[in-house]
């Protein structure tokens, strides 16, 4: 029997999609400060840059869904606080030692 943690519909529900993308960007390591420096995206503003990067990248992903494109930033903002903290199935962020 399949057991799901929550009922989600990231195709039709833009908040669910935003949460999925926020978690993916946050846990992927793509917003690690060193990667951002290598890409030329970060030069001086180190404090809080990880969260800004996650928001930026998640919004780009949400914009790719035609059902959510017009309000992508709003959806990401609405889901950000809760979903940015969610590291399940890890007990902590995998990039933090």
N, CA, C and O atoms as CSV, one atom per row, in Angstrom:
chain,resi,resn,atom,element,x,y,z
A,1,UNK,N,N,0.839,-1.185,0.000
A,1,UNK,CA,C,0.000,0.000,0.000
A,1,UNK,C,C,0.887,1.254,0.000
A,1,UNK,O,O,1.833,1.359,0.781
A,2,UNK,N,N,0.569,2.178,-0.872
A,2,UNK,CA,C,1.327,3.412,-0.991
A,2,UNK,C,C,0.868,4.410,0.062
A,2,UNK,O,O,-0.328,4.669,0.195
A,3,UNK,N,N,1.798,4.963,0.798
A,3,UNK,CA,C,1.479,5.951,1.818
A,3,UNK,C,C,2.119,7.273,1.423
A,3,UNK,O,O,3.334,7.344,1.243
A,4,UNK,N,N,1.326,8.304,1.290
A,4,UNK,CA,C,1.831,9.626,0.930
A,4,UNK,C,C,1.867,10.507,2.162
A,4,UNK,O,O,1.022,10.392,3.050
A,5,UNK,N,N,2.846,11.381,2.205
A,5,UNK,CA,C,2.985,12.286,3.337
A,5,UNK,C,C,1.891,13.347,3.329
A,5,UNK,O,O,1.397,13.745,4.384
A,6,UNK,N,N,1.521,13.793,2.161
A,6,UNK,CA,C,0.490,14.819,2.034
A,6,UNK,C,C,-0.154,14.696,0.662
A,6,UNK,O,O,0.424,14.120,-0.260
A,7,UNK,N,N,-1.343,15.237,0.540
A,7,UNK,CA,C,-2.007,15.261,-0.764
A,7,UNK,C,C,-1.616,16.555,-1.459
A,7,UNK,O,O,-1.965,17.649,-1.015
A,8,UNK,N,N,-0.893,16.409,-2.547
A,8,UNK,CA,C,-0.423,17.584,-3.278
A,8,UNK,C,C,-0.797,17.468,-4.736
A,8,UNK,O,O,-0.858,16.373,-5.295
A,9,UNK,N,N,-1.045,18.610,-5.342
A,9,UNK,CA,C,-1.302,18.672,-6.778
A,9,UNK,C,C,-0.488,19.821,-7.354
A,9,UNK,O,O,-1.031,20.899,-7.594
A,10,UNK,N,N,0.812,19.610,-7.582
A,10,UNK,CA,C,1.664,20.708,-8.040
A,10,UNK,C,C,1.391,21.155,-9.473
A,10,UNK,O,O,1.952,22.159,-9.912
A,11,UNK,N,N,0.551,20.442,-10.208
A,11,UNK,CA,C,0.225,20.860,-11.568
A,11,UNK,C,C,-0.860,21.936,-11.545
A,11,UNK,O,O,-0.754,22.937,-12.254
A,12,UNK,N,N,-1.884,21.739,-10.748
A,12,UNK,CA,C,-3.000,22.693,-10.712
A,12,UNK,C,C,-2.931,23.673,-9.552
A,12,UNK,O,O,-3.468,24.777,-9.643
A,13,UNK,N,N,-2.279,23.285,-8.465
A,13,UNK,CA,C,-2.192,24.148,-7.292
A,13,UNK,C,C,-0.823,24.833,-7.291
A,13,UNK,O,O,0.200,24.195,-7.045
A,14,UNK,N,N,-0.819,26.113,-7.564
A,14,UNK,CA,C,0.441,26.851,-7.731
A,14,UNK,C,C,1.206,27.016,-6.428
A,14,UNK,O,O,2.431,27.138,-6.448
A,15,UNK,N,N,0.511,27.023,-5.294
A,15,UNK,CA,C,1.198,27.089,-4.000
A,15,UNK,C,C,1.956,25.779,-3.764
A,15,UNK,O,O,3.089,25.793,-3.282
A,16,UNK,N,N,1.331,24.652,-4.102
A,16,UNK,CA,C,2.012,23.363,-3.972
A,16,UNK,C,C,3.233,23.308,-4.888
A,16,UNK,O,O,4.296,22.833,-4.488
A,17,UNK,N,N,3.077,23.789,-6.096
A,17,UNK,CA,C,4.205,23.817,-7.032
A,17,UNK,C,C,5.338,24.678,-6.476
A,17,UNK,O,O,6.504,24.286,-6.519
A,18,UNK,N,N,4.988,25.847,-5.957
A,18,UNK,CA,C,6.000,26.745,-5.391
A,18,UNK,C,C,6.739,26.062,-4.240
A,18,UNK,O,O,7.960,26.171,-4.134
A,19,UNK,N,N,6.008,25.366,-3.389
A,19,UNK,CA,C,6.627,24.676,-2.259
A,19,UNK,C,C,7.587,23.596,-2.751
A,19,UNK,O,O,8.694,23.454,-2.231
A,20,UNK,N,N,7.161,22.846,-3.744
A,20,UNK,CA,C,8.010,21.798,-4.311
A,20,UNK,C,C,9.301,22.392,-4.871
A,20,UNK,O,O,10.384,21.847,-4.660
A,21,UNK,N,N,9.184,23.495,-5.575
A,21,UNK,CA,C,10.360,24.131,-6.175
A,21,UNK,C,C,11.268,24.760,-5.127
A,21,UNK,O,O,12.491,24.705,-5.256
A,22,UNK,N,N,10.685,25.355,-4.097
A,22,UNK,CA,C,11.479,25.941,-3.008
A,22,UNK,C,C,12.306,24.851,-2.337
A,22,UNK,O,O,13.506,25.020,-2.118
A,23,UNK,N,N,11.667,23.741,-2.016
A,23,UNK,CA,C,12.379,22.628,-1.376
A,23,UNK,C,C,13.480,22.083,-2.295
A,23,UNK,O,O,14.596,21.818,-1.848
A,24,UNK,N,N,13.155,21.922,-3.568
A,24,UNK,CA,C,14.141,21.390,-4.517
A,24,UNK,C,C,15.359,22.297,-4.620
A,24,UNK,O,O,16.495,21.826,-4.564
A,25,UNK,N,N,15.124,23.588,-4.769
A,25,UNK,CA,C,16.242,24.537,-4.882
A,25,UNK,C,C,17.048,24.603,-3.591
A,25,UNK,O,O,18.277,24.656,-3.628
A,26,UNK,N,N,16.371,24.602,-2.466
A,26,UNK,CA,C,17.044,24.706,-1.182
A,26,UNK,C,C,17.910,23.480,-0.901
A,26,UNK,O,O,19.035,23.619,-0.420
A,27,UNK,N,N,17.412,22.303,-1.189
A,27,UNK,CA,C,18.115,21.069,-0.845
A,27,UNK,C,C,19.105,20.617,-1.923
A,27,UNK,O,O,19.908,19.715,-1.683
A,28,UNK,N,N,19.053,21.230,-3.098
A,28,UNK,CA,C,19.907,20.784,-4.209
A,28,UNK,C,C,21.358,21.220,-4.076
A,28,UNK,O,O,22.245,20.581,-4.641
A,29,UNK,N,N,21.614,22.282,-3.348
A,29,UNK,CA,C,22.964,22.821,-3.265
A,29,UNK,C,C,23.280,23.829,-4.359
A,29,UNK,O,O,24.373,24.395,-4.380
A,30,UNK,N,N,22.341,24.061,-5.264
A,30,UNK,CA,C,22.572,25.011,-6.353
A,30,UNK,C,C,22.707,26.451,-5.857
A,30,UNK,O,O,23.266,27.295,-6.558
A,31,UNK,N,N,22.207,26.738,-4.668
A,31,UNK,CA,C,22.302,28.098,-4.135
A,31,UNK,C,C,23.409,28.255,-3.094
A,31,UNK,O,O,23.460,29.256,-2.379
A,32,UNK,N,N,24.279,27.276,-3.014
A,32,UNK,CA,C,25.441,27.397,-2.125
A,32,UNK,C,C,26.238,28.630,-2.569
A,32,UNK,O,O,26.369,28.899,-3.763
A,33,UNK,N,N,26.756,29.359,-1.610
A,33,UNK,CA,C,27.417,30.635,-1.931
A,33,UNK,C,C,28.562,30.461,-2.919
A,33,UNK,O,O,28.778,31.329,-3.765
A,34,UNK,N,N,29.299,29.354,-2.828
A,34,UNK,CA,C,30.436,29.164,-3.728
A,34,UNK,C,C,29.975,28.993,-5.176
A,34,UNK,O,O,30.602,29.522,-6.094
A,35,UNK,N,N,28.892,28.262,-5.380
A,35,UNK,CA,C,28.346,28.113,-6.743
A,35,UNK,C,C,27.888,29.455,-7.294
A,35,UNK,O,O,28.091,29.756,-8.470
A,36,UNK,N,N,27.279,30.247,-6.448
A,36,UNK,CA,C,26.788,31.550,-6.887
A,36,UNK,C,C,27.941,32.492,-7.227
A,36,UNK,O,O,27.835,33.276,-8.170
A,37,UNK,N,N,29.037,32.426,-6.477
A,37,UNK,CA,C,30.220,33.231,-6.792
A,37,UNK,C,C,30.780,32.792,-8.146
A,37,UNK,O,O,31.130,33.630,-8.978
A,38,UNK,N,N,30.863,31.478,-8.364
A,38,UNK,CA,C,31.390,30.961,-9.628
A,38,UNK,C,C,30.539,31.399,-10.813
A,38,UNK,O,O,31.064,31.611,-11.906
A,39,UNK,N,N,29.231,31.537,-10.609
A,39,UNK,CA,C,28.334,31.981,-11.676
A,39,UNK,C,C,28.326,33.491,-11.858
A,39,UNK,O,O,27.733,34.003,-12.808
A,40,UNK,N,N,28.980,34.202,-10.952
A,40,UNK,CA,C,29.007,35.657,-11.034
A,40,UNK,C,C,27.750,36.317,-10.504
A,40,UNK,O,O,27.511,37.492,-10.783
A,41,UNK,N,N,26.949,35.597,-9.753
A,41,UNK,CA,C,25.694,36.123,-9.221
A,41,UNK,C,C,25.862,36.793,-7.870
A,41,UNK,O,O,24.982,37.534,-7.431
A,42,UNK,N,N,26.983,36.540,-7.203
A,42,UNK,CA,C,27.166,37.093,-5.872
A,42,UNK,C,C,28.562,37.680,-5.780
A,42,UNK,O,O,29.555,36.990,-6.010
A,43,UNK,N,N,28.629,38.931,-5.449
A,43,UNK,CA,C,29.932,39.573,-5.324
A,43,UNK,C,C,30.162,40.128,-3.920
A,43,UNK,O,O,31.277,40.032,-3.407
A,44,UNK,N,N,29.153,40.698,-3.294
A,44,UNK,CA,C,29.362,41.310,-1.978
A,44,UNK,C,C,28.319,40.904,-0.938
A,44,UNK,O,O,28.656,40.790,0.240
A,45,UNK,N,N,27.090,40.687,-1.327
A,45,UNK,CA,C,25.991,40.476,-0.382
A,45,UNK,C,C,25.869,39.001,0.009
A,45,UNK,O,O,25.023,38.279,-0.520
A,46,UNK,N,N,26.726,38.559,0.945
A,46,UNK,CA,C,26.731,37.161,1.357
A,46,UNK,C,C,25.579,36.829,2.304
A,46,UNK,O,O,25.017,35.737,2.231
A,47,UNK,N,N,25.224,37.758,3.189
A,47,UNK,CA,C,24.198,37.508,4.200
A,47,UNK,C,C,22.827,37.395,3.538
A,47,UNK,O,O,22.378,38.313,2.852
A,48,UNK,N,N,22.175,36.264,3.752
A,48,UNK,CA,C,20.833,36.048,3.217
A,48,UNK,C,C,20.784,35.698,1.741
A,48,UNK,O,O,19.705,35.591,1.160
A,49,UNK,N,N,21.940,35.519,1.139
A,49,UNK,CA,C,21.936,35.266,-0.291
A,49,UNK,C,C,21.317,33.913,-0.648
A,49,UNK,O,O,20.672,33.784,-1.688
A,50,UNK,N,N,21.507,32.913,0.202
A,50,UNK,CA,C,20.947,31.593,-0.078
A,50,UNK,C,C,19.440,31.638,-0.238
A,50,UNK,O,O,18.898,31.057,-1.179
A,51,UNK,N,N,18.762,32.316,0.660
A,51,UNK,CA,C,17.303,32.429,0.594
A,51,UNK,C,C,16.872,33.212,-0.643
A,51,UNK,O,O,15.894,32.851,-1.299
A,52,UNK,N,N,17.595,34.278,-0.961
A,52,UNK,CA,C,17.271,35.060,-2.161
A,52,UNK,C,C,17.440,34.217,-3.417
A,52,UNK,O,O,16.625,34.289,-4.337
A,53,UNK,N,N,18.491,33.426,-3.451
A,53,UNK,CA,C,18.746,32.555,-4.598
A,53,UNK,C,C,17.637,31.516,-4.739
A,53,UNK,O,O,17.141,31.279,-5.840
A,54,UNK,N,N,17.252,30.903,-3.632
A,54,UNK,CA,C,16.179,29.904,-3.663
A,54,UNK,C,C,14.892,30.544,-4.186
A,54,UNK,O,O,14.214,29.959,-5.031
A,55,UNK,N,N,14.553,31.723,-3.700
A,55,UNK,CA,C,13.346,32.416,-4.166
A,55,UNK,C,C,13.418,32.697,-5.668
A,55,UNK,O,O,12.460,32.450,-6.401
A,56,UNK,N,N,14.551,33.211,-6.113
A,56,UNK,CA,C,14.721,33.553,-7.525
A,56,UNK,C,C,14.572,32.324,-8.413
A,56,UNK,O,O,13.844,32.352,-9.405
A,57,UNK,N,N,15.257,31.256,-8.058
A,57,UNK,CA,C,15.222,30.045,-8.874
A,57,UNK,C,C,13.863,29.356,-8.819
A,57,UNK,O,O,13.390,28.832,-9.827
A,58,UNK,N,N,13.235,29.353,-7.645
A,58,UNK,CA,C,11.899,28.744,-7.521
A,58,UNK,C,C,10.890,29.523,-8.361
A,58,UNK,O,O,10.045,28.921,-9.023
A,59,UNK,N,N,10.969,30.845,-8.343
A,59,UNK,CA,C,10.045,31.665,-9.139
A,59,UNK,C,C,10.218,31.385,-10.630
A,59,UNK,O,O,9.229,31.332,-11.361
A,60,UNK,N,N,11.443,31.207,-11.089
A,60,UNK,CA,C,11.670,30.875,-12.499
A,60,UNK,C,C,11.015,29.542,-12.863
A,60,UNK,O,O,10.448,29.403,-13.947
A,61,UNK,N,N,11.092,28.576,-11.969
A,61,UNK,CA,C,10.473,27.276,-12.223
A,61,UNK,C,C,8.957,27.365,-12.223
A,61,UNK,O,O,8.298,26.753,-13.064
A,62,UNK,N,N,8.401,28.120,-11.288
A,62,UNK,CA,C,6.946,28.275,-11.212
A,62,UNK,C,C,6.434,29.013,-12.454
A,62,UNK,O,O,5.355,28.699,-12.958
A,63,UNK,N,N,7.188,29.976,-12.941
A,63,UNK,CA,C,6.799,30.709,-14.153
A,63,UNK,C,C,6.692,29.796,-15.372
A,63,UNK,O,O,5.982,30.121,-16.324
A,64,UNK,N,N,7.376,28.677,-15.356
A,64,UNK,CA,C,7.337,27.748,-16.487
A,64,UNK,C,C,5.993,27.030,-16.603
A,64,UNK,O,O,5.683,26.473,-17.655
A,65,UNK,N,N,5.195,27.037,-15.539
A,65,UNK,CA,C,3.861,26.443,-15.572
A,65,UNK,C,C,2.873,27.514,-16.027
A,65,UNK,O,O,2.704,28.515,-15.330
A,66,UNK,N,N,2.211,27.334,-17.179
A,66,UNK,CA,C,1.300,28.364,-17.681
A,66,UNK,C,C,0.157,28.698,-16.724
A,66,UNK,O,O,-0.384,29.804,-16.769
A,67,UNK,N,N,-0.217,27.750,-15.856
A,67,UNK,CA,C,-1.284,28.012,-14.879
A,67,UNK,C,C,-0.826,28.957,-13.778
A,67,UNK,O,O,-1.655,29.556,-13.092
A,68,UNK,N,N,0.474,29.097,-13.601
A,68,UNK,CA,C,1.017,29.850,-12.465
A,68,UNK,C,C,1.887,31.037,-12.865
A,68,UNK,O,O,2.292,31.821,-12.006
A,69,UNK,N,N,2.174,31.177,-14.134
A,69,UNK,CA,C,3.183,32.127,-14.603
A,69,UNK,C,C,2.902,33.575,-14.199
A,69,UNK,O,O,3.828,34.315,-13.866
A,70,UNK,N,N,1.639,33.981,-14.224
A,70,UNK,CA,C,1.328,35.391,-14.002
A,70,UNK,C,C,1.556,35.865,-12.566
A,70,UNK,O,O,1.740,37.060,-12.336
A,71,UNK,N,N,1.547,34.944,-11.597
A,71,UNK,CA,C,1.720,35.331,-10.191
A,71,UNK,C,C,2.797,34.493,-9.504
A,71,UNK,O,O,2.700,34.215,-8.309
A,72,UNK,N,N,3.807,34.095,-10.242
A,72,UNK,CA,C,4.834,33.190,-9.708
A,72,UNK,C,C,5.487,33.736,-8.442
A,72,UNK,O,O,5.663,32.996,-7.474
A,73,UNK,N,N,5.845,35.005,-8.434
A,73,UNK,CA,C,6.495,35.587,-7.257
A,73,UNK,C,C,5.577,35.554,-6.041
A,73,UNK,O,O,6.034,35.306,-4.925
A,74,UNK,N,N,4.294,35.801,-6.249
A,74,UNK,CA,C,3.324,35.762,-5.144
A,74,UNK,C,C,3.206,34.355,-4.570
A,74,UNK,O,O,3.150,34.181,-3.353
A,75,UNK,N,N,3.167,33.359,-5.436
A,75,UNK,CA,C,3.058,31.979,-4.971
A,75,UNK,C,C,4.302,31.576,-4.188
A,75,UNK,O,O,4.198,30.922,-3.150
A,76,UNK,N,N,5.455,31.954,-4.671
A,76,UNK,CA,C,6.696,31.634,-3.970
A,76,UNK,C,C,6.731,32.337,-2.614
A,76,UNK,O,O,7.109,31.726,-1.614
A,77,UNK,N,N,6.347,33.597,-2.570
A,77,UNK,CA,C,6.314,34.330,-1.295
A,77,UNK,C,C,5.359,33.680,-0.303
A,77,UNK,O,O,5.663,33.585,0.886
A,78,UNK,N,N,4.197,33.231,-0.794
A,78,UNK,CA,C,3.189,32.631,0.083
A,78,UNK,C,C,3.679,31.314,0.693
A,78,UNK,O,O,3.339,31.001,1.834
A,79,UNK,N,N,4.461,30.553,-0.044
A,79,UNK,CA,C,4.912,29.242,0.431
A,79,UNK,C,C,6.288,29.275,1.082
A,79,UNK,O,O,6.688,28.303,1.724
A,80,UNK,N,N,7.011,30.362,0.931
A,80,UNK,CA,C,8.440,30.363,1.245
A,80,UNK,C,C,8.766,30.021,2.695
A,80,UNK,O,O,9.558,29.111,2.938
A,81,UNK,N,N,8.196,30.703,3.640
A,81,UNK,CA,C,8.595,30.532,5.042
A,81,UNK,C,C,8.459,29.076,5.496
A,81,UNK,O,O,9.375,28.524,6.107
A,82,UNK,N,N,7.332,28.467,5.199
A,82,UNK,CA,C,7.090,27.087,5.622
A,82,UNK,C,C,7.956,26.103,4.849
A,82,UNK,O,O,8.546,25.201,5.444
A,83,UNK,N,N,8.041,26.262,3.548
A,83,UNK,CA,C,8.710,25.273,2.705
A,83,UNK,C,C,10.229,25.385,2.741
A,83,UNK,O,O,10.920,24.384,2.556
A,84,UNK,N,N,10.756,26.566,2.972
A,84,UNK,CA,C,12.202,26.759,3.058
A,84,UNK,C,C,12.768,26.022,4.275
A,84,UNK,O,O,13.901,25.542,4.244
A,85,UNK,N,N,11.977,25.937,5.339
A,85,UNK,CA,C,12.405,25.253,6.562
A,85,UNK,C,C,12.268,23.738,6.470
A,85,UNK,O,O,12.881,23.017,7.257
A,86,UNK,N,N,11.481,23.248,5.533
A,86,UNK,CA,C,11.174,21.820,5.440
A,86,UNK,C,C,12.333,21.077,4.783
A,86,UNK,O,O,12.611,21.266,3.599
A,87,UNK,N,N,13.001,20.236,5.557
A,87,UNK,CA,C,14.140,19.472,5.038
A,87,UNK,C,C,13.841,17.975,4.965
A,87,UNK,O,O,14.749,17.183,4.716
A,88,UNK,N,N,12.590,17.573,5.177
A,88,UNK,CA,C,12.233,16.151,5.123
A,88,UNK,C,C,12.673,15.558,3.793
A,88,UNK,O,O,12.453,16.207,2.769
A,89,UNK,N,N,13.255,14.418,3.731
A,89,UNK,CA,C,13.447,13.386,4.755
A,89,UNK,C,C,14.740,13.535,5.553
A,89,UNK,O,O,15.088,12.642,6.325
A,90,UNK,N,N,15.445,14.626,5.384
A,90,UNK,CA,C,16.676,14.854,6.134
A,90,UNK,C,C,16.346,15.464,7.493
A,90,UNK,O,O,15.355,16.182,7.631
A,91,UNK,N,N,17.163,15.183,8.479
A,91,UNK,CA,C,16.945,15.782,9.800
A,91,UNK,C,C,17.479,17.216,9.860
A,91,UNK,O,O,17.160,17.971,10.778
A,92,UNK,N,N,18.295,17.577,8.865
A,92,UNK,CA,C,18.827,18.942,8.756
A,92,UNK,C,C,19.154,19.158,7.276
A,92,UNK,O,O,19.118,18.218,6.481
A,93,UNK,N,N,19.465,20.372,6.923
A,93,UNK,CA,C,19.836,20.675,5.554
A,93,UNK,C,C,21.079,19.879,5.211
A,93,UNK,O,O,22.051,19.929,5.964
A,94,UNK,N,N,21.090,19.137,4.092
A,94,UNK,CA,C,22.225,18.273,3.772
A,94,UNK,C,C,23.552,19.012,3.555
A,94,UNK,O,O,24.615,18.404,3.679
A,95,UNK,N,N,23.510,20.285,3.239
A,95,UNK,CA,C,24.745,21.046,2.995
A,95,UNK,C,C,25.316,21.674,4.262
A,95,UNK,O,O,26.414,22.229,4.235
A,96,UNK,N,N,24.584,21.592,5.367
A,96,UNK,CA,C,25.074,22.140,6.625
A,96,UNK,C,C,25.722,21.036,7.436
A,96,UNK,O,O,25.112,19.989,7.649
A,97,UNK,N,N,26.913,21.243,7.879
A,97,UNK,CA,C,27.624,20.190,8.634
A,97,UNK,C,C,27.795,20.581,10.046
A,97,UNK,O,O,28.367,19.825,10.831
